[in-house]
Coordinates of C-alpha atoms in Angstrom, one line a residue:
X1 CA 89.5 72.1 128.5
X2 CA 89.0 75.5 127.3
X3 CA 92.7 77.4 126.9
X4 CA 93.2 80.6 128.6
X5 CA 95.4 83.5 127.8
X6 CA 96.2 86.2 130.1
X7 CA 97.7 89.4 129.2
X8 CA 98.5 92.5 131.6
X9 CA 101.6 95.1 132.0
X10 CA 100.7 94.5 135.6
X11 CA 103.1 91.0 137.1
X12 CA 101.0 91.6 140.3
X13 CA 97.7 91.2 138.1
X14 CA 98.5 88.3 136.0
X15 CA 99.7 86.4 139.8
X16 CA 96.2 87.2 141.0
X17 CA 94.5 86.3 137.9
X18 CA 96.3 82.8 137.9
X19 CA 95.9 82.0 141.9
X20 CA 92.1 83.3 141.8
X21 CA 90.8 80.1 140.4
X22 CA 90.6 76.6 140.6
X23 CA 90.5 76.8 136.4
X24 CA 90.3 72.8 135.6
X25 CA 86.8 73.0 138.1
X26 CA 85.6 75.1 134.9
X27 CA 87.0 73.6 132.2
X28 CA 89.6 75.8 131.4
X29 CA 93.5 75.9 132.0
X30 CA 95.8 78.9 131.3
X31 CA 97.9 78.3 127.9
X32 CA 100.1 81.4 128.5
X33 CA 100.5 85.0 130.3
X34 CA 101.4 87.9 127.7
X35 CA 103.1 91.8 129.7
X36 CA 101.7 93.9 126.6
X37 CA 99.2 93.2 123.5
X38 CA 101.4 92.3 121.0
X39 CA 103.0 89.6 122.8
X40 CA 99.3 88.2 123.3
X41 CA 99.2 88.7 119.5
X42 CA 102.3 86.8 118.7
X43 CA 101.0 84.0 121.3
X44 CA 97.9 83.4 119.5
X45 CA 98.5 81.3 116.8
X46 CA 101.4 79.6 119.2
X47 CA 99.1 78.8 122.2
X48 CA 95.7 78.5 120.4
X49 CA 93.6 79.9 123.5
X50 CA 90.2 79.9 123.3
X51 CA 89.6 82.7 126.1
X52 CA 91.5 86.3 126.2
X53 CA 91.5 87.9 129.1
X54 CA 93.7 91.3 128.8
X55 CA 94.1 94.5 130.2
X56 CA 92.2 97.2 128.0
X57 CA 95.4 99.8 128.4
X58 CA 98.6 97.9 127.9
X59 CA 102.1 98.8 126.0
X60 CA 102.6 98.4 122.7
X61 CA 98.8 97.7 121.3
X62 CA 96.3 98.3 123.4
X63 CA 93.4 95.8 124.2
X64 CA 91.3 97.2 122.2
X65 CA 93.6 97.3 119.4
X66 CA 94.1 93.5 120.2
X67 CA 90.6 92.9 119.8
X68 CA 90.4 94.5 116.8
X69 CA 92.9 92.4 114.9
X70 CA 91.8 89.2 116.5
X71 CA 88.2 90.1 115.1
X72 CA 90.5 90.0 111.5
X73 CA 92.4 87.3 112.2
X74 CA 91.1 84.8 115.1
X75 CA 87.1 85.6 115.1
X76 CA 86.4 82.6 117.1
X77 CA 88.8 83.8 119.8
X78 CA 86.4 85.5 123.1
X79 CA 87.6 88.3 125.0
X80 CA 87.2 88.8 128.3
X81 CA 88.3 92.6 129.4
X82 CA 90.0 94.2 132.3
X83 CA 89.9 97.7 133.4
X84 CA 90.0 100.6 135.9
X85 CA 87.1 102.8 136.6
X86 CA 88.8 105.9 134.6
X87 CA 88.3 103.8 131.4
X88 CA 84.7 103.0 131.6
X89 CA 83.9 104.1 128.4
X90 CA 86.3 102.0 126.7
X91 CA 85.4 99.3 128.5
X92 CA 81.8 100.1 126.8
X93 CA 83.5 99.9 123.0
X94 CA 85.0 96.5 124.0
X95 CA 81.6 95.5 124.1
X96 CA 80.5 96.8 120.4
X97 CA 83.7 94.8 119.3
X98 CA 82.4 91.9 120.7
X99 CA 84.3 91.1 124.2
X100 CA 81.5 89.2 125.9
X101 CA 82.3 91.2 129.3
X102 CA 84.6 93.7 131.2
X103 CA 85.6 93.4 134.9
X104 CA 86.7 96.2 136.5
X105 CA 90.1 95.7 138.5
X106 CA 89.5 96.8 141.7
X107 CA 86.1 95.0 142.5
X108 CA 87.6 91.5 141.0
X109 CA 87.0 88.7 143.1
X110 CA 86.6 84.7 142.7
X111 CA 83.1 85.0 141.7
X112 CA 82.8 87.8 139.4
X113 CA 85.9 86.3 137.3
X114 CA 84.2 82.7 137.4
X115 CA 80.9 84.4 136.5
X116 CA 82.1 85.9 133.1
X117 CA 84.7 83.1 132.1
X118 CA 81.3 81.0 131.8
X119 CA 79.7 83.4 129.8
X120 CA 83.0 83.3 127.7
X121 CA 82.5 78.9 127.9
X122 CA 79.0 79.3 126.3
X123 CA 80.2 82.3 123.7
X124 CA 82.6 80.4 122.8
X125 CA 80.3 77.2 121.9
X126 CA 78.2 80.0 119.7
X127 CA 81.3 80.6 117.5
X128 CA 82.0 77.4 117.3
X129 CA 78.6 76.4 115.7
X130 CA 78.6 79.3 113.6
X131 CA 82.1 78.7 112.0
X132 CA 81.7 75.1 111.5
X133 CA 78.1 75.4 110.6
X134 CA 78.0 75.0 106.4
X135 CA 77.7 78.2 104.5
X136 CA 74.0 79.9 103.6
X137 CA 72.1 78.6 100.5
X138 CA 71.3 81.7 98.1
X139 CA 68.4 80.8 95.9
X140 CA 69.1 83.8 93.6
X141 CA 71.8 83.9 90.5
X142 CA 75.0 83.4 91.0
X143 CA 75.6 87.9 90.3
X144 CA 72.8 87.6 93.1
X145 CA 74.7 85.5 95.5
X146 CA 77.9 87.0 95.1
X147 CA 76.1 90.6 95.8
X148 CA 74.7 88.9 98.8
X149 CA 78.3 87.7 100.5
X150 CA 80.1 90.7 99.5
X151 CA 77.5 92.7 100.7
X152 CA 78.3 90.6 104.1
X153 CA 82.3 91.0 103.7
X154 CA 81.9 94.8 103.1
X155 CA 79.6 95.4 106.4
X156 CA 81.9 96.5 109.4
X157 CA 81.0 93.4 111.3
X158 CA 83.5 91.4 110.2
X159 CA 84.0 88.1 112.2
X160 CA 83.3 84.3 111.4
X161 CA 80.6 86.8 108.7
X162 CA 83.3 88.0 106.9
X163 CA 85.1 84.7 106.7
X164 CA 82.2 82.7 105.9
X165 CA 81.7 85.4 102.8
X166 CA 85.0 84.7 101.5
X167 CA 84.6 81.0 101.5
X168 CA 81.3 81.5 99.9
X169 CA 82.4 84.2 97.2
X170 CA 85.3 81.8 96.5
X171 CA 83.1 78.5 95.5
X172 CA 81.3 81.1 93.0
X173 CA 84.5 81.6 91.4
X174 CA 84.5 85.4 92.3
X175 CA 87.1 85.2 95.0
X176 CA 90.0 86.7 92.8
X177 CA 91.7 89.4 92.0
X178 CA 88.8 91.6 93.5
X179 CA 87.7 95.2 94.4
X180 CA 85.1 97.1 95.5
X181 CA 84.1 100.5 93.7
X182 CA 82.3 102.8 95.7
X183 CA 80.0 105.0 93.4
X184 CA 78.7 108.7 95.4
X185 CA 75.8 110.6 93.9
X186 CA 75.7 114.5 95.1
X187 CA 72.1 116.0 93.8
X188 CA 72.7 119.3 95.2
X189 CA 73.3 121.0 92.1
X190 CA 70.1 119.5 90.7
X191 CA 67.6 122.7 90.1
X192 CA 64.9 122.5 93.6
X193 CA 66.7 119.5 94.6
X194 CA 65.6 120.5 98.2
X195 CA 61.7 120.6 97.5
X196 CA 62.0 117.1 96.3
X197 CA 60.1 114.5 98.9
X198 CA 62.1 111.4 100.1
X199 CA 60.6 109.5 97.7
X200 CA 61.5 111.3 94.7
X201 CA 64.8 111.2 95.9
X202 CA 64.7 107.4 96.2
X203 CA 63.5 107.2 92.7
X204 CA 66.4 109.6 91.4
X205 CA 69.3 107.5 92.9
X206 CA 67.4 104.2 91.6
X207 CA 67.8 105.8 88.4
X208 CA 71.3 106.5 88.8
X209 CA 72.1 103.3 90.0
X210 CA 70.3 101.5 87.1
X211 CA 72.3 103.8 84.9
X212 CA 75.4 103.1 86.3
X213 CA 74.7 99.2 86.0
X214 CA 73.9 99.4 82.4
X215 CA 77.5 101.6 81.8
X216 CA 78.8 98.8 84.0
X217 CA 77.3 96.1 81.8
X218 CA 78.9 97.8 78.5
X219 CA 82.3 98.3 80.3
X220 CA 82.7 95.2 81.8
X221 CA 81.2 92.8 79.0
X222 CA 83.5 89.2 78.4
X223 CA 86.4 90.7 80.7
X224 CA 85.7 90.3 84.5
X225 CA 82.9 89.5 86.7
X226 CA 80.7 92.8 88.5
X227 CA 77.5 92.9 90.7
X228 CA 75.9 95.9 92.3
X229 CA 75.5 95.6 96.0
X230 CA 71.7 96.1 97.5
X231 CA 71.7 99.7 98.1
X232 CA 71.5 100.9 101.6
X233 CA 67.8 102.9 102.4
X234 CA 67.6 106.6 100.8
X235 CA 71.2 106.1 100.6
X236 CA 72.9 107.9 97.7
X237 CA 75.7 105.6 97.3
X238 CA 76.4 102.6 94.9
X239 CA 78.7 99.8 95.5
X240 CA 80.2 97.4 92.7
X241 CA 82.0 94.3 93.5
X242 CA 84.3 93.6 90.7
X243 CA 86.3 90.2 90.3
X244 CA 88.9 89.0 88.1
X245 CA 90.5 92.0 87.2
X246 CA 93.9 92.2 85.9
X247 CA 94.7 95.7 87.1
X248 CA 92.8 99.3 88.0
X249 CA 92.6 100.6 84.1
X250 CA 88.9 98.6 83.3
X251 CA 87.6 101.1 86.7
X252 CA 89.2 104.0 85.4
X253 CA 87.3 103.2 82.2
X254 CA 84.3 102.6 84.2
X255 CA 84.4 105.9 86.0
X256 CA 85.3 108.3 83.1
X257 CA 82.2 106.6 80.8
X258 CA 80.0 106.8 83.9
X259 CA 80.5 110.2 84.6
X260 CA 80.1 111.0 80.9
X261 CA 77.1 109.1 80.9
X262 CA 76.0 111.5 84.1
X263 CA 76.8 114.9 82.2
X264 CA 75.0 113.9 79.1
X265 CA 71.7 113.2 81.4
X266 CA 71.6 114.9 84.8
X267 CA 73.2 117.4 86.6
X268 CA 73.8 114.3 89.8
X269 CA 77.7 115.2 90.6
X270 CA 79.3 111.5 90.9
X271 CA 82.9 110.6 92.5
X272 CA 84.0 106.8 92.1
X273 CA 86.2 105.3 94.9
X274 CA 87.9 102.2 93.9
X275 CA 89.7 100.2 96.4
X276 CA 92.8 98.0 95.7
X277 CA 92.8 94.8 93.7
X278 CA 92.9 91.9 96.3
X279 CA 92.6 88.0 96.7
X280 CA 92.0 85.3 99.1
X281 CA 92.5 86.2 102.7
X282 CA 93.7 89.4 101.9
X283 CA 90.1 90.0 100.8
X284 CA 89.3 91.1 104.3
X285 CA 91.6 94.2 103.7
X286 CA 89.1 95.2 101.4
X287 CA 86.3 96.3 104.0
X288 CA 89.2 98.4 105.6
X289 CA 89.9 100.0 102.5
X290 CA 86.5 101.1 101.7
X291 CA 86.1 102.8 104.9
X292 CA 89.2 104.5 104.4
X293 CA 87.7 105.6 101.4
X294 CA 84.3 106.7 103.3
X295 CA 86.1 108.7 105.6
X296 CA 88.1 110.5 102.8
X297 CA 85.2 111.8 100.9
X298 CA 83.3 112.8 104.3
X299 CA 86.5 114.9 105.1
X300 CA 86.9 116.3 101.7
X301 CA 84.3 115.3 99.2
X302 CA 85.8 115.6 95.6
X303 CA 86.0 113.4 92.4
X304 CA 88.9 111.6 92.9
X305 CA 89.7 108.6 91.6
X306 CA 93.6 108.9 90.8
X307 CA 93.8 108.7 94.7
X308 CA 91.6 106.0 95.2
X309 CA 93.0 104.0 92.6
X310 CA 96.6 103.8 94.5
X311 CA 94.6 101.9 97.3
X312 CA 96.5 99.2 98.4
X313 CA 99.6 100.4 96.0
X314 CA 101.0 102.9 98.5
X315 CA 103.7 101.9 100.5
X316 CA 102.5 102.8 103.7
X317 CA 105.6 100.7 105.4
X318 CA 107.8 103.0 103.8
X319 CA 105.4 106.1 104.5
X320 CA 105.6 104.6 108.3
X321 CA 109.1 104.5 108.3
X322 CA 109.8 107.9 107.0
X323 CA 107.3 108.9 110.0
X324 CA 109.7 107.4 112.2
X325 CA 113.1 108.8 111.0
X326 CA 111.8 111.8 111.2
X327 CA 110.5 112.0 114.4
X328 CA 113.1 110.0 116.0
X329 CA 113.7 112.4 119.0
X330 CA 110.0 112.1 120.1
X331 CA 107.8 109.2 121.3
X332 CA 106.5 107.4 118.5
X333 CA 103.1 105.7 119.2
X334 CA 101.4 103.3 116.2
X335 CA 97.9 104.5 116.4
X336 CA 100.3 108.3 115.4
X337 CA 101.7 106.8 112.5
X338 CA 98.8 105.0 111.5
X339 CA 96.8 108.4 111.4
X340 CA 99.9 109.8 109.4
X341 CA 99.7 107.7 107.1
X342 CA 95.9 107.2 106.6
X343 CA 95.6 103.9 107.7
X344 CA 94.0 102.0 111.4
X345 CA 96.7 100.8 113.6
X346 CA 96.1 97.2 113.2
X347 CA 96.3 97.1 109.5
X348 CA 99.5 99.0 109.8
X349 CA 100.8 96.6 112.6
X350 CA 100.2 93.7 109.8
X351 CA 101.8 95.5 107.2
X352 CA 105.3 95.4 108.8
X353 CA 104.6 91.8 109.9
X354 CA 104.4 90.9 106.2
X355 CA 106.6 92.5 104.6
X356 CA 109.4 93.0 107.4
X357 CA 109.0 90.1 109.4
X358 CA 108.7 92.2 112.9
X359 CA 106.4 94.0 114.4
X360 CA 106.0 97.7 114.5
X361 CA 107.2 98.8 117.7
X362 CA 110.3 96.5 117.3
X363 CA 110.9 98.5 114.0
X364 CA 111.0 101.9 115.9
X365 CA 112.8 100.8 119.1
X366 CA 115.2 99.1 116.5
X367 CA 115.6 102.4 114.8
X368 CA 115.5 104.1 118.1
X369 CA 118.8 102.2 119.3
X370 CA 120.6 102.8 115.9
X371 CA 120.3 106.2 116.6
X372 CA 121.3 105.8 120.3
X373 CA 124.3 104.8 119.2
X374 CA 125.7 107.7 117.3
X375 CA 124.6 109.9 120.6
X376 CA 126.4 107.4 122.7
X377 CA 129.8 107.2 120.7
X378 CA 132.7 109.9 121.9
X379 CA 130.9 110.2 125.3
X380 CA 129.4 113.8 124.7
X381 CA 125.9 112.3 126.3
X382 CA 125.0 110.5 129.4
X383 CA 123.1 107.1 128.5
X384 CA 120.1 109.0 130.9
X385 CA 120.4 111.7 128.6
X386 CA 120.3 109.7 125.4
X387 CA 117.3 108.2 127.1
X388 CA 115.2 111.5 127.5
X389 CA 116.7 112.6 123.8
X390 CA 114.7 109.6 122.1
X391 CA 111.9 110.0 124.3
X392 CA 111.7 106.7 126.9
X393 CA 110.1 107.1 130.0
X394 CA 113.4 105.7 131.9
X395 CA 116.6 105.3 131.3
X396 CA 116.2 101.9 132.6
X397 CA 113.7 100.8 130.4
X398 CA 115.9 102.5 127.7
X399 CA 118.7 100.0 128.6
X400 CA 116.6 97.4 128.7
X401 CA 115.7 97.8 124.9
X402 CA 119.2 98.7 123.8
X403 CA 120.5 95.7 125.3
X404 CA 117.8 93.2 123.6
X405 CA 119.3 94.9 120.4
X406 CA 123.3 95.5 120.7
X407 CA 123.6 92.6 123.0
X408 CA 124.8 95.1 125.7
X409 CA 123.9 98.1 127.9
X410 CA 124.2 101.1 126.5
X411 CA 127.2 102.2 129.1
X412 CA 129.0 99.2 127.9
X413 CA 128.5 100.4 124.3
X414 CA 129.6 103.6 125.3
X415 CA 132.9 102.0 127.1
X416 CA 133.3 100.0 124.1
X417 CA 133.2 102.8 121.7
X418 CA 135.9 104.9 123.8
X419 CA 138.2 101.9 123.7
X420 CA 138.0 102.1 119.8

């Protein structure tokens, strides 16, 4: 039997989902019904489905957002999307994140929902083969296979991939204490650098690269393992995989020789981004990290490597929370923080999951109710009022959250308070 999860804000939705079907005819039984994404996220490793079939808008994390993190964490896990016509286009991205199919609410019926649950029955058979199959061969040496799987952990695909890498990377021995440095080559202040033919540029940042592999090779000698990724077409970017290191200081080292070594021969402007040092599982924060680093130097292209270096050293919790205190009175959304902070939404989500034990939202509606409080006490506020003040849709909803917290309604609290 195939386990089923089913996730909507909608009760009506979830009823019709679970009467629609005669699920043990095709192999599958529901495991569990979720009302927003990150209760489908905390039911995950609880219920084991191996079929998700959510609501692409829900509270909390979206369904997209739920699809990205169980690409992280559950590749094997199929999706199976819901939406209404408005959303077509994210119904579209599901598909590049790899939700085998979207139904749209208002046309679902018996046969469309059977139709794409046994597309998710033979998707899910792929992933299966592909996790349990035994990891690639590489014929090359071992610097060469280790390029070759980081190469696959740093490409945005991600998945049963990226999992497969790390396994791999680990039997070479270079799956510790790891990092990526990401090495741009600017020729523009190189005299006629725009009559120069695509080839000629291909040659110049081959000569670059091989010159920062040789700076590499002196740097790194007897302390910890490097290899230079395969460079992407006319690209002018290099990317080092680095393993074993014991801190940031051998990269720093790294970048200021390199960029010596540039001066003395070239006028190719060079700016080294160095992610954080990570092991294990964490490893798959890596490929987030680097694109965080991407999208810094497209937005404001610059050597800077004192920034890069704090990669995975800033406390982004703490920047979240600071987020939140200070814009307590307003509605505080994850993917706004996130972008605050400089970070995706999921990653931040699993941030406050490690290192405070709960998830985001139940950090700010936690927050939310302390504050409540001190509106609530000496009666100066109506609880509706309170409500609007901290930015809920309804004060119901409002009391619904301050009870789960204080163990009471809010005009209890309030009663409470004026007794004391």
């Amino acid at each position: 039997m195939y386990r089923v999860l089913l996730a909507d804000d909608e009760p009506i939705i979830l009823s019709g989902l679970q009467s629609m079907l005669d699920w043990e005819r095709l192999g599958c039984t529901v495991c569990g019904t979720a009302r927003d994404g990150q209760q489908a996220l905390e039911l995950l490793p609880v219920r084991r489905p191996a079929i998700v079939i959510c609501d692409i808008k829900m509270p909390r994390l979206t369904g997209l957002e739920l699809l990205e993190a169980c690409a992280q964490r559950y590749p094997e896990v199929v999706f199976i999307m819901l939406t209404n016509h408005q959303d077509f286009h994210m119904a579209q991205q599901s598909l590049r994140g790899r939700a085998v199919d979207y139904l749209l609410k208002i046309d679902l019926d018996e046969e469309k929902l059977a139709h794409s649950l046994r597309l998710a029955i033979d998707e899910c058979e792929k992933r299966r083969r592909l996790c349990a199959s035994p990891l690639p061969r590489h014929s090359g040496a071992p610097a060469e296979a280790a390029a070759h799987h980081a190469a696959v952990l740093l490409s945005p695909e991600g998945g049963c991939e990226a999992e497969r890498a790390i396994a791999a990377l680990e039997g070479l021995g270079a799956g510790s204490r790891c990092a990526a440095a990401l090495l741009v080559m600017d020729p523009s202040a190189i005299p006629n650098i725009g009559s120069f033919t695509r080839e000629e540029r291909q040659r110049l940042f081959s000569f670059h690269r091989n010159l920062a592999l040789d700076v590499a090779q002196k740097v790194f000698q007897g302390g910890p393992g490097f290899t230079l990724l395969p460079p992407e077409p006319g690209s002018g970017t290099a990317v080092f995989f680095l393993w074993g290191l014991e801190d940031a200081k051998l990269i720093a080292q790294f970048q200021a020789r390199l960029a010596a070594a540039f001066r003395d021969i070239s006028q190719m402007r060079l700016s080294v981004l160095a992610t954080g040092v990570l092991s294990g599982h964490g490893l798959i924060d890596l490929r987030v990290q680097a694109e965080l680093l991407r999208r810094e130097y497209a937005l404001s292209p610059r050597p800077f490597l004192c920034w890069s270096q704090s990669m995975g050293k800033t406390d982004y919790v703490a920047a979240a929370k600071r987020y939140v205190d200070s814009h307590i009175l307003e509605r505080v959304l994850v993917q706004d923080v996130a972008a605050a902070v400089g970070i995706t939404p999921n990653y931040l989500s699993s941030l406050f999951k490690r290192q405070l034990g709960q998830n985001f939202m139940d950090y700010v509606n936690a927050t939310k109710v302390k504050y409540a409080c001190t509106l609530l006490q000496g009666g100066k506020h109506m609880v509706y009022e309170v409500s609007h003040m901290l930015g809920y849709d309804n004060a119901y909803y409002f009391a619904k959250v301050f009870k789960r917290y204080m163990k009471m309604t809010p005009t209890e609290y309030q009663a409470e308070s004026a007794r004391e």
